PDB file of C-alpha atoms in Angstrom:
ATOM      1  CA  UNK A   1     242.354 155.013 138.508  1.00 76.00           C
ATOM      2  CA  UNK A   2     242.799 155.237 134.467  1.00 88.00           C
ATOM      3  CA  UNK A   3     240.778 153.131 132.870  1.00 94.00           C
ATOM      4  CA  UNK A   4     239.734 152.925 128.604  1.00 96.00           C
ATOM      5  CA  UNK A   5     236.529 150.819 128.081  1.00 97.00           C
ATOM      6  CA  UNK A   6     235.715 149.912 124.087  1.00 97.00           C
ATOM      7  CA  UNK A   7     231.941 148.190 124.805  1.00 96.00           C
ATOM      8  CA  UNK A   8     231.983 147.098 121.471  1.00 97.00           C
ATOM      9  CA  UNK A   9     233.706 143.585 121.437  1.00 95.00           C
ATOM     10  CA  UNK A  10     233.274 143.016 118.011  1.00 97.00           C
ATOM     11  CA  UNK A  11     230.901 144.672 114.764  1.00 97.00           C
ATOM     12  CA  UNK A  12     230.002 143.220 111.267  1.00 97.00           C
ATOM     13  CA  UNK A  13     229.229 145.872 108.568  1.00 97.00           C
ATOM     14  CA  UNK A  14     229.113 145.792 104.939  1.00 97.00           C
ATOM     15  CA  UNK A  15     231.098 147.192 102.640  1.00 97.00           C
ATOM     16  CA  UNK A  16     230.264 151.130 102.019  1.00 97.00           C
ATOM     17  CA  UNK A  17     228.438 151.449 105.157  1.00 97.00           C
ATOM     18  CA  UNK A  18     230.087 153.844 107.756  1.00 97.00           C
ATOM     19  CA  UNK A  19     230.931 152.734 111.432  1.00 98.00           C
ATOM     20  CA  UNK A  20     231.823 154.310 114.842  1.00 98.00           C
ATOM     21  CA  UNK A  21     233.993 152.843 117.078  1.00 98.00           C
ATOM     22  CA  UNK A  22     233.362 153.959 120.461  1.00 98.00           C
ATOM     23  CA  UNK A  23     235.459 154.180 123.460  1.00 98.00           C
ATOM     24  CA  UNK A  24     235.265 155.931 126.958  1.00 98.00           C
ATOM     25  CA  UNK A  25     237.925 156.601 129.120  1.00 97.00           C
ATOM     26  CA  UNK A  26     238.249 157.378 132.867  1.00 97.00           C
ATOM     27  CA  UNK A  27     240.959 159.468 134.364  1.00 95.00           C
ATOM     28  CA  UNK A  28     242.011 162.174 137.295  1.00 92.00           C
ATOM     29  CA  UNK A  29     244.743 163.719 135.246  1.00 91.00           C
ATOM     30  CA  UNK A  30     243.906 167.317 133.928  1.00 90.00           C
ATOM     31  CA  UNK A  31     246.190 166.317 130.684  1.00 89.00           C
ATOM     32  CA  UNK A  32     246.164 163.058 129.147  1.00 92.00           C
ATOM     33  CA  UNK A  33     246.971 161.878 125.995  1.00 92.00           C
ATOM     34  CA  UNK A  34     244.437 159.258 123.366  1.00 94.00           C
ATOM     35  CA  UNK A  35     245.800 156.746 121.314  1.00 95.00           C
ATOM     36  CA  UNK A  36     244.010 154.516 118.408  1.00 96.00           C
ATOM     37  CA  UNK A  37     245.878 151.969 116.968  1.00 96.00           C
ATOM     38  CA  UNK A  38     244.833 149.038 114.217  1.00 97.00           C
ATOM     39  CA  UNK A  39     245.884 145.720 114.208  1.00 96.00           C
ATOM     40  CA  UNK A  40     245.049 144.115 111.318  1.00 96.00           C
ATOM     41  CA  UNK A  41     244.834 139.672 110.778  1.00 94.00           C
ATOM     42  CA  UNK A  42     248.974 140.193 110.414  1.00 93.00           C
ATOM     43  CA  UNK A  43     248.775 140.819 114.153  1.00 92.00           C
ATOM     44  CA  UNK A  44     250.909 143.779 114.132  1.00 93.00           C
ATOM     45  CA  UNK A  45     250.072 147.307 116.011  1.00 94.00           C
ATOM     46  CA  UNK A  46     249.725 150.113 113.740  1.00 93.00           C
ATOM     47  CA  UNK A  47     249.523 153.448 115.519  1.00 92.00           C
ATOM     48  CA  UNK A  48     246.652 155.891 114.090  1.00 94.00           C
ATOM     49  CA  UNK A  49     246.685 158.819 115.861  1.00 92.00           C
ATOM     50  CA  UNK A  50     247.145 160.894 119.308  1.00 90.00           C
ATOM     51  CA  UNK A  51     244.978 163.490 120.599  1.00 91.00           C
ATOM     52  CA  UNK A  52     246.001 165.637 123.281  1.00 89.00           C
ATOM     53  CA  UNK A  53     243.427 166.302 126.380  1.00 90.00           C
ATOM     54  CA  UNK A  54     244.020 170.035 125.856  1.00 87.00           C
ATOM     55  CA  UNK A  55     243.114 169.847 121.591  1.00 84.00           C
ATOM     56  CA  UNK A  56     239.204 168.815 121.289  1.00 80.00           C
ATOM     57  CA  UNK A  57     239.535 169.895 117.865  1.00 81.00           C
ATOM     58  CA  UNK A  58     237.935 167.078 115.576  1.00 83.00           C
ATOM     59  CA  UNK A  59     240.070 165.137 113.198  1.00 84.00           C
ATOM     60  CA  UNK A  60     239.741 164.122 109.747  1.00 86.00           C
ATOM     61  CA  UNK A  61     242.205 161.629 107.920  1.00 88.00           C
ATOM     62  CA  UNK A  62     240.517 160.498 104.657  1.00 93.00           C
ATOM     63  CA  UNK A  63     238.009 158.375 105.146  1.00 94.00           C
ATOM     64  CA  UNK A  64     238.646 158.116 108.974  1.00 96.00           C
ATOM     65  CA  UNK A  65     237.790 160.356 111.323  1.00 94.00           C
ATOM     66  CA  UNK A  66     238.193 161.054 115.338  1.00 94.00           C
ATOM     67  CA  UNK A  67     235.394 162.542 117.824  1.00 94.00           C
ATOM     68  CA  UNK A  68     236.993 163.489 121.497  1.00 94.00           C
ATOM     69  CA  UNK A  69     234.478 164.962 123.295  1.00 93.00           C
ATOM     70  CA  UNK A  70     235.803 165.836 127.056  1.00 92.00           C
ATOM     71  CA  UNK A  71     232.190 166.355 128.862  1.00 92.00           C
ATOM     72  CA  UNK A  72     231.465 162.433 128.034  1.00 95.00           C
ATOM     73  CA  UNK A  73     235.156 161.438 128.406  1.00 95.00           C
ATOM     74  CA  UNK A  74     234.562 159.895 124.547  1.00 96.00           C
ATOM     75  CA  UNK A  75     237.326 159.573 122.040  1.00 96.00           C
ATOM     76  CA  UNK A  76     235.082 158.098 118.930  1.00 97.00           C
ATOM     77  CA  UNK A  77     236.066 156.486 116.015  1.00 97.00           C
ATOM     78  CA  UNK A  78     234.696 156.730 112.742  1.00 97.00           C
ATOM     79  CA  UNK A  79     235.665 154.911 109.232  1.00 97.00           C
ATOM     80  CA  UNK A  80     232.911 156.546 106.645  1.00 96.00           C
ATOM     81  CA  UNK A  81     232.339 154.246 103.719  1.00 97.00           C
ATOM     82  CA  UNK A  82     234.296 150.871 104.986  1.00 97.00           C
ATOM     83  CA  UNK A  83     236.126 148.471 103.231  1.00 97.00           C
ATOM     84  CA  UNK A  84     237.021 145.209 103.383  1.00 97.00           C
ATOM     85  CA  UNK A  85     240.702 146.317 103.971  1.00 96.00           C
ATOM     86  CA  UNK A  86     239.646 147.697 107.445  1.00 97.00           C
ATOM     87  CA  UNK A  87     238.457 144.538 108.575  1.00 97.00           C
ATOM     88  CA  UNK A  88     240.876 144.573 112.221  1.00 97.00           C
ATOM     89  CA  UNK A  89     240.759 144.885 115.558  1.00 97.00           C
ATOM     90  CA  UNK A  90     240.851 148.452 116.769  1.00 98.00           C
ATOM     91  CA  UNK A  91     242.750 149.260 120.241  1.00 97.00           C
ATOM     92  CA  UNK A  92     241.943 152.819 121.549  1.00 97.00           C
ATOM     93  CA  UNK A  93     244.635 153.622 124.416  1.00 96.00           C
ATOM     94  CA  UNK A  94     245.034 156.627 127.612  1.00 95.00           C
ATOM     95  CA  UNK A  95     248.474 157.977 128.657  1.00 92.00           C
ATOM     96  CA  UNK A  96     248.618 160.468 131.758  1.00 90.00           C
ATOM     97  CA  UNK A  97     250.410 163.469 131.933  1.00 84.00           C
ATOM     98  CA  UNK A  98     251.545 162.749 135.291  1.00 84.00           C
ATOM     99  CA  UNK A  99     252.472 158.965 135.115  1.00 84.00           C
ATOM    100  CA  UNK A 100     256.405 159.075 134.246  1.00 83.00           C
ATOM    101  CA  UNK A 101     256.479 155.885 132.182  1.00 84.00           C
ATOM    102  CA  UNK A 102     254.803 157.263 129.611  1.00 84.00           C
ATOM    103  CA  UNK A 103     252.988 153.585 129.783  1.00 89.00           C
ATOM    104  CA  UNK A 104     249.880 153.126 127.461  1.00 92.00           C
ATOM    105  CA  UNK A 105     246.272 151.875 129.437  1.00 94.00           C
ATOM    106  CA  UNK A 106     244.412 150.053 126.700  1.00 94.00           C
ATOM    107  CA  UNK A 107     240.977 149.434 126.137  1.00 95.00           C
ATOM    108  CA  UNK A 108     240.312 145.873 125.080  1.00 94.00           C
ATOM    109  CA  UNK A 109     239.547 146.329 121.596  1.00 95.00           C
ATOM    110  CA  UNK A 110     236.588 146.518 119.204  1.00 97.00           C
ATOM    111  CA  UNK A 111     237.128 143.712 116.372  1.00 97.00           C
ATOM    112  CA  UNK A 112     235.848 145.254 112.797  1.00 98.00           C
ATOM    113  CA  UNK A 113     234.577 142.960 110.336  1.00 98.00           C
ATOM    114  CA  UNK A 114     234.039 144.334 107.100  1.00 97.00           C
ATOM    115  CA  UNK A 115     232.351 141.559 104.249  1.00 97.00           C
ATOM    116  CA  UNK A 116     232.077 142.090 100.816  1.00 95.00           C
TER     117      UNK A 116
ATOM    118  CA  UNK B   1     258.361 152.000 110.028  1.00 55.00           C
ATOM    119  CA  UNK B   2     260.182 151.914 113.133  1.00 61.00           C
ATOM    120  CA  UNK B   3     262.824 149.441 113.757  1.00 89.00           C
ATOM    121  CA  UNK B   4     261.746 147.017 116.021  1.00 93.00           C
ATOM    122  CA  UNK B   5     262.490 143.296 115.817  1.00 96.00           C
ATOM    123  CA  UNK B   6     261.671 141.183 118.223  1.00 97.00           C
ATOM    124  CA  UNK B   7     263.009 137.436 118.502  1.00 96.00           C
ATOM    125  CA  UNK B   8     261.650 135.011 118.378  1.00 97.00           C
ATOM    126  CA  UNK B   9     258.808 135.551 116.483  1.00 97.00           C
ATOM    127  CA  UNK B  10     256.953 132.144 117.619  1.00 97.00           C
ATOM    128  CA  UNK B  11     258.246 129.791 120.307  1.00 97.00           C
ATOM    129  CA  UNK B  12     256.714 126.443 121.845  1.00 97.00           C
ATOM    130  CA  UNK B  13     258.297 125.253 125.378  1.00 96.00           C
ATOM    131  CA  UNK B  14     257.217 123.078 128.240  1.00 96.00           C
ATOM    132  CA  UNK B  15     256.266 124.195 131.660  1.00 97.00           C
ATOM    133  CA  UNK B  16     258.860 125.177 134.005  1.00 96.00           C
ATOM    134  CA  UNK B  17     261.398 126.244 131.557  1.00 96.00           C
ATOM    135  CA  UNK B  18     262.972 129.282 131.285  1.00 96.00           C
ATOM    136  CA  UNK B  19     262.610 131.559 128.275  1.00 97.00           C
ATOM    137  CA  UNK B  20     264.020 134.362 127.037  1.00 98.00           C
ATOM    138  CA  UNK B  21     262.556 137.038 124.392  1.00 98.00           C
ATOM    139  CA  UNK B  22     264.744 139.980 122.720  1.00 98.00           C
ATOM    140  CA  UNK B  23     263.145 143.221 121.987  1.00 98.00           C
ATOM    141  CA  UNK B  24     265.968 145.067 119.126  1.00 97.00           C
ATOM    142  CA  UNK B  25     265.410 148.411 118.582  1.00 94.00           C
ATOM    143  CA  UNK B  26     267.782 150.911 115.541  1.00 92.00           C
ATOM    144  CA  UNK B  27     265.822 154.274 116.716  1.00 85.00           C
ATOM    145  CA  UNK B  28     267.631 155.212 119.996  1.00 86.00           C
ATOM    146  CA  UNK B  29     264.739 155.706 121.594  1.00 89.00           C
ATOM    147  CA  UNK B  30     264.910 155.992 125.550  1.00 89.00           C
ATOM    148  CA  UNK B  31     261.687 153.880 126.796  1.00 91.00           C
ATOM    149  CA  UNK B  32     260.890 150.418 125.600  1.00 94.00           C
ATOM    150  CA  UNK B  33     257.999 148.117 126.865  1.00 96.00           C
ATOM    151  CA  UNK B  34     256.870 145.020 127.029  1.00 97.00           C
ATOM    152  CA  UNK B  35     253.148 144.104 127.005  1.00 97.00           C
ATOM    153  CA  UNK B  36     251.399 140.428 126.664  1.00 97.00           C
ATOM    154  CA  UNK B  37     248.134 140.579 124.686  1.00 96.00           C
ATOM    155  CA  UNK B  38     245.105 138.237 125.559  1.00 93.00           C
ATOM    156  CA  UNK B  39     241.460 137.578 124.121  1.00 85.00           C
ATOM    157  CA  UNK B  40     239.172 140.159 126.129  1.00 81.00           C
ATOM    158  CA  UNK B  41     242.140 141.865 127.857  1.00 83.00           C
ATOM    159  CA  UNK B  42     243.445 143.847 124.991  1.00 88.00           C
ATOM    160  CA  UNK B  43     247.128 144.768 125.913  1.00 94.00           C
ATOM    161  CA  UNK B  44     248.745 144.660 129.073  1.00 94.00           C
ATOM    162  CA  UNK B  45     251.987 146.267 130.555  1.00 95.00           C
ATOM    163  CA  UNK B  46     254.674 143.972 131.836  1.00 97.00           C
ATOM    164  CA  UNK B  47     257.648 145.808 132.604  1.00 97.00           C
ATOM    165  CA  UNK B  48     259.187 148.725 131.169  1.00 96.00           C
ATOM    166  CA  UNK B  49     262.196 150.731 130.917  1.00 95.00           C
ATOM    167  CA  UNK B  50     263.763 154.332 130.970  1.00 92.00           C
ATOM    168  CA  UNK B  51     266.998 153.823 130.474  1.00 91.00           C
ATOM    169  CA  UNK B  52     270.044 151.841 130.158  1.00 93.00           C
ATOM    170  CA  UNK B  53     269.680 149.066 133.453  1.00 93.00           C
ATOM    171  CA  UNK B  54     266.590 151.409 134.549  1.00 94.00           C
ATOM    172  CA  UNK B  55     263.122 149.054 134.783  1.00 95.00           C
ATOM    173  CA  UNK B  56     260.327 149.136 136.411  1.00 95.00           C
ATOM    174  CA  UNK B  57     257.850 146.672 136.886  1.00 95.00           C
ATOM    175  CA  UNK B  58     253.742 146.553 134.964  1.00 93.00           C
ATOM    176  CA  UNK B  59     250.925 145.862 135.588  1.00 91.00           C
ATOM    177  CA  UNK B  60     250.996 142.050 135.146  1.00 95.00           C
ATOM    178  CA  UNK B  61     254.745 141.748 136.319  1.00 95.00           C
ATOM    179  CA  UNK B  62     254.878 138.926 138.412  1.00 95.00           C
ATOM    180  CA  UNK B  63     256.546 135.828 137.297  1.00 95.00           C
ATOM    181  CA  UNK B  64     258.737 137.823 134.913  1.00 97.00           C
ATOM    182  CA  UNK B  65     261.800 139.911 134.715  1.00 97.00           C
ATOM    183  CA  UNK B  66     263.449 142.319 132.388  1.00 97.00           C
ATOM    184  CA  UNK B  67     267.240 143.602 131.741  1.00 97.00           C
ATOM    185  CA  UNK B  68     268.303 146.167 129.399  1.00 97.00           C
ATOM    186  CA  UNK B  69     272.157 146.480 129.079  1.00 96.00           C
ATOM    187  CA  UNK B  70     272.393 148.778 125.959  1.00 95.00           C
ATOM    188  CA  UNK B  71     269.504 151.538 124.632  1.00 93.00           C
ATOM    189  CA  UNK B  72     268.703 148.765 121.803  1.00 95.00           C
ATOM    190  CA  UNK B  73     267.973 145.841 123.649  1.00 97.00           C
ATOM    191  CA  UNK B  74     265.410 144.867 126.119  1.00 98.00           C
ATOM    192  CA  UNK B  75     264.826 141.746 126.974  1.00 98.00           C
ATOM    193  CA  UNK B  76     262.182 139.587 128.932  1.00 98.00           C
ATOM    194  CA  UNK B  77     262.719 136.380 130.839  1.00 98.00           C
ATOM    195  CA  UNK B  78     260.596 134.007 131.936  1.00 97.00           C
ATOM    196  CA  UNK B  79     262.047 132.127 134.651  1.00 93.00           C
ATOM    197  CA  UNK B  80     260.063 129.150 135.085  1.00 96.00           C
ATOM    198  CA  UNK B  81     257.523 129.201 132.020  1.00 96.00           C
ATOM    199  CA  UNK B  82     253.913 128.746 133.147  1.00 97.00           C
ATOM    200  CA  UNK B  83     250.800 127.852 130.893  1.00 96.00           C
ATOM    201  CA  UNK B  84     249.488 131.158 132.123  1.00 96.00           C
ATOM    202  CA  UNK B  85     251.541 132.820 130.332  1.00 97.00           C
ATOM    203  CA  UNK B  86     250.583 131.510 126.906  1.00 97.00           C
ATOM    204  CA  UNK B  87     250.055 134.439 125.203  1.00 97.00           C
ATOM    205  CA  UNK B  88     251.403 137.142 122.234  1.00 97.00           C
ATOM    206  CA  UNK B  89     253.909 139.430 123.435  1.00 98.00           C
ATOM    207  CA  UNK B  90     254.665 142.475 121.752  1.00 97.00           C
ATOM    208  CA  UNK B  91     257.718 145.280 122.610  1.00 97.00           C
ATOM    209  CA  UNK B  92     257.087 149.229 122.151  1.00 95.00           C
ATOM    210  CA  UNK B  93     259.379 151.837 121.989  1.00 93.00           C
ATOM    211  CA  UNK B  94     258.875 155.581 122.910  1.00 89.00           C
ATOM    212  CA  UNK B  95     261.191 158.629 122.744  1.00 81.00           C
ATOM    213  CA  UNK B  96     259.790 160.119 125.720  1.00 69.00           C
ATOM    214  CA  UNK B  97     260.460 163.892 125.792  1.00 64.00           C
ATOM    215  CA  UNK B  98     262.682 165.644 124.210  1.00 63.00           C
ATOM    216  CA  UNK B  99     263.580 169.916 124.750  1.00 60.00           C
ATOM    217  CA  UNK B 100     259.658 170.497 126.139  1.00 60.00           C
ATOM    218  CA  UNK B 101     258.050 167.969 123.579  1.00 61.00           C
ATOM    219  CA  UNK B 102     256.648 165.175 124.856  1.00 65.00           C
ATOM    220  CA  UNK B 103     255.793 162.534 122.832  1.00 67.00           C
ATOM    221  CA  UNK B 104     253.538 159.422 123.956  1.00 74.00           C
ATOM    222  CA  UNK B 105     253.162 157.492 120.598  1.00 84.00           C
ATOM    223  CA  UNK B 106     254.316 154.220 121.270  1.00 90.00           C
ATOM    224  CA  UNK B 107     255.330 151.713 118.239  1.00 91.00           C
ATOM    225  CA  UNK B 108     255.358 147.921 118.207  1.00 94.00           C
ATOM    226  CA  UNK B 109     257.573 145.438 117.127  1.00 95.00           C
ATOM    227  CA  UNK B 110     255.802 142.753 115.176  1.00 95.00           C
ATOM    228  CA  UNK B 111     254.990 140.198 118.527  1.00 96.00           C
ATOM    229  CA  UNK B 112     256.245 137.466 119.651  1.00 97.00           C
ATOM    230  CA  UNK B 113     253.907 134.025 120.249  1.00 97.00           C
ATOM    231  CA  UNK B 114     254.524 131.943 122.858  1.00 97.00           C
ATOM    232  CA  UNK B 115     252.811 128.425 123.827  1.00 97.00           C
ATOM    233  CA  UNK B 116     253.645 126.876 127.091  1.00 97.00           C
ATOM    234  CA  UNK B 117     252.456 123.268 127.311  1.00 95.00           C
TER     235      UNK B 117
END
């Protein structure tokens, strides 16, 4: 069964100081597909990025960047020198290959606070 | 940003009521979804459908039900509102494949919050 676990339930950090947001998923599917997205104290979803099961090439968007490492079924999130604008709550989703609804499995979400 | 509304955006009603939310969509895309969001659970899939009067039920599907007479609208109904199903409810859209692409990213509409007393 797919299944995306984010232990963290929530982390404080101050401003400037880098953070990893960590999240471990379980599937049977050879190709799958990883989601982040951000929902910030608006309450909408804001989609971050998808990484394909087949790409473990690293990713780097500014000041965020994305570690998928396949041997510990990891898809890592890091924010390097925070601010208070990322203060959210940070969903990390799975989507099989094989499951035709193209449905989303989420993880139940790490909640970022970032003070001043 | 992709055009999803979703209506309405807050709603209070008693127990045992029936309620409707509309999921509007302007980007043609073929699957939309409906998930309910809840402290601990993170999101969770309610129905969703494929196509023009093609659904299929979620993971938390009982007590609701879903119609979707045009590509742009889905819609959810609760039939007889429950307190259990106080909770924010959000639509997604997703194109699906298209030629050999296939493309997972799902986006939101902006959620819909819904008391049940």
């Amino acid at each position: 069964a797919q299944k995306v676990t984010q232990a963290q339930t929530e982390i404080s950090v101050v401003e400037k100081e880098d953070v990893t947001l960590d999240c471990v998923y379980e599937t049977r599917d050879t190709t799958y597909y990883l989601f982040w997205y951000k929902q910030p104290p608006s309450g909408e979803l804001v989609f971050l990025i998808r990484r394909n099961s087949f790409d473990e090439q690293n990713e780097i968007s500014g000041r965020y960047s994305w570690n998928f490492q396949k041997s510990t079924s990891s898809f890592n999130f890091t924010i390097t020198a925070s601010q208070v604008v990322d203060s959210a709550v940070y969903f990390c989703a799975l989507s099989e290959a094989g499951d035709s609804s193209y449905k989303l499995i989420f993880g139940s979400g790490t909640r970022l606070l970032v003070r001043p | 940003d992709a055009g999803i509304t979703q209506s309405p955006r807050h709603k209070v009603t008693e127990t045992g009521t029936p309620v409707t939310l509309r999921c509007h969509q302007t980007e043609n895309h073929r699957y939309m979804y409906w998930y309910r969001q809840d402290p601990g659970h993170g999101l969770r899939l309610i129905h969703y459908s494929y196509g023009v009067k093609d659904t299929d039920k979620g993971e938390v599907s009982d007590g609701y039900s879903v119609s979707r007479s045009k590509t742009e609208d889905f819609l959810l109904t609760l039939e007889s509102a429950t307190s259990s199903q106080t909770s924010v409810y959000f639509c997604a859209i997703s194109e699906g494949t298209s030629g050999t692409v296939r493309y997972n990213e799902q986006f939101f509409g902006p959620g819909t919050r819904l008391t049940v007393l």
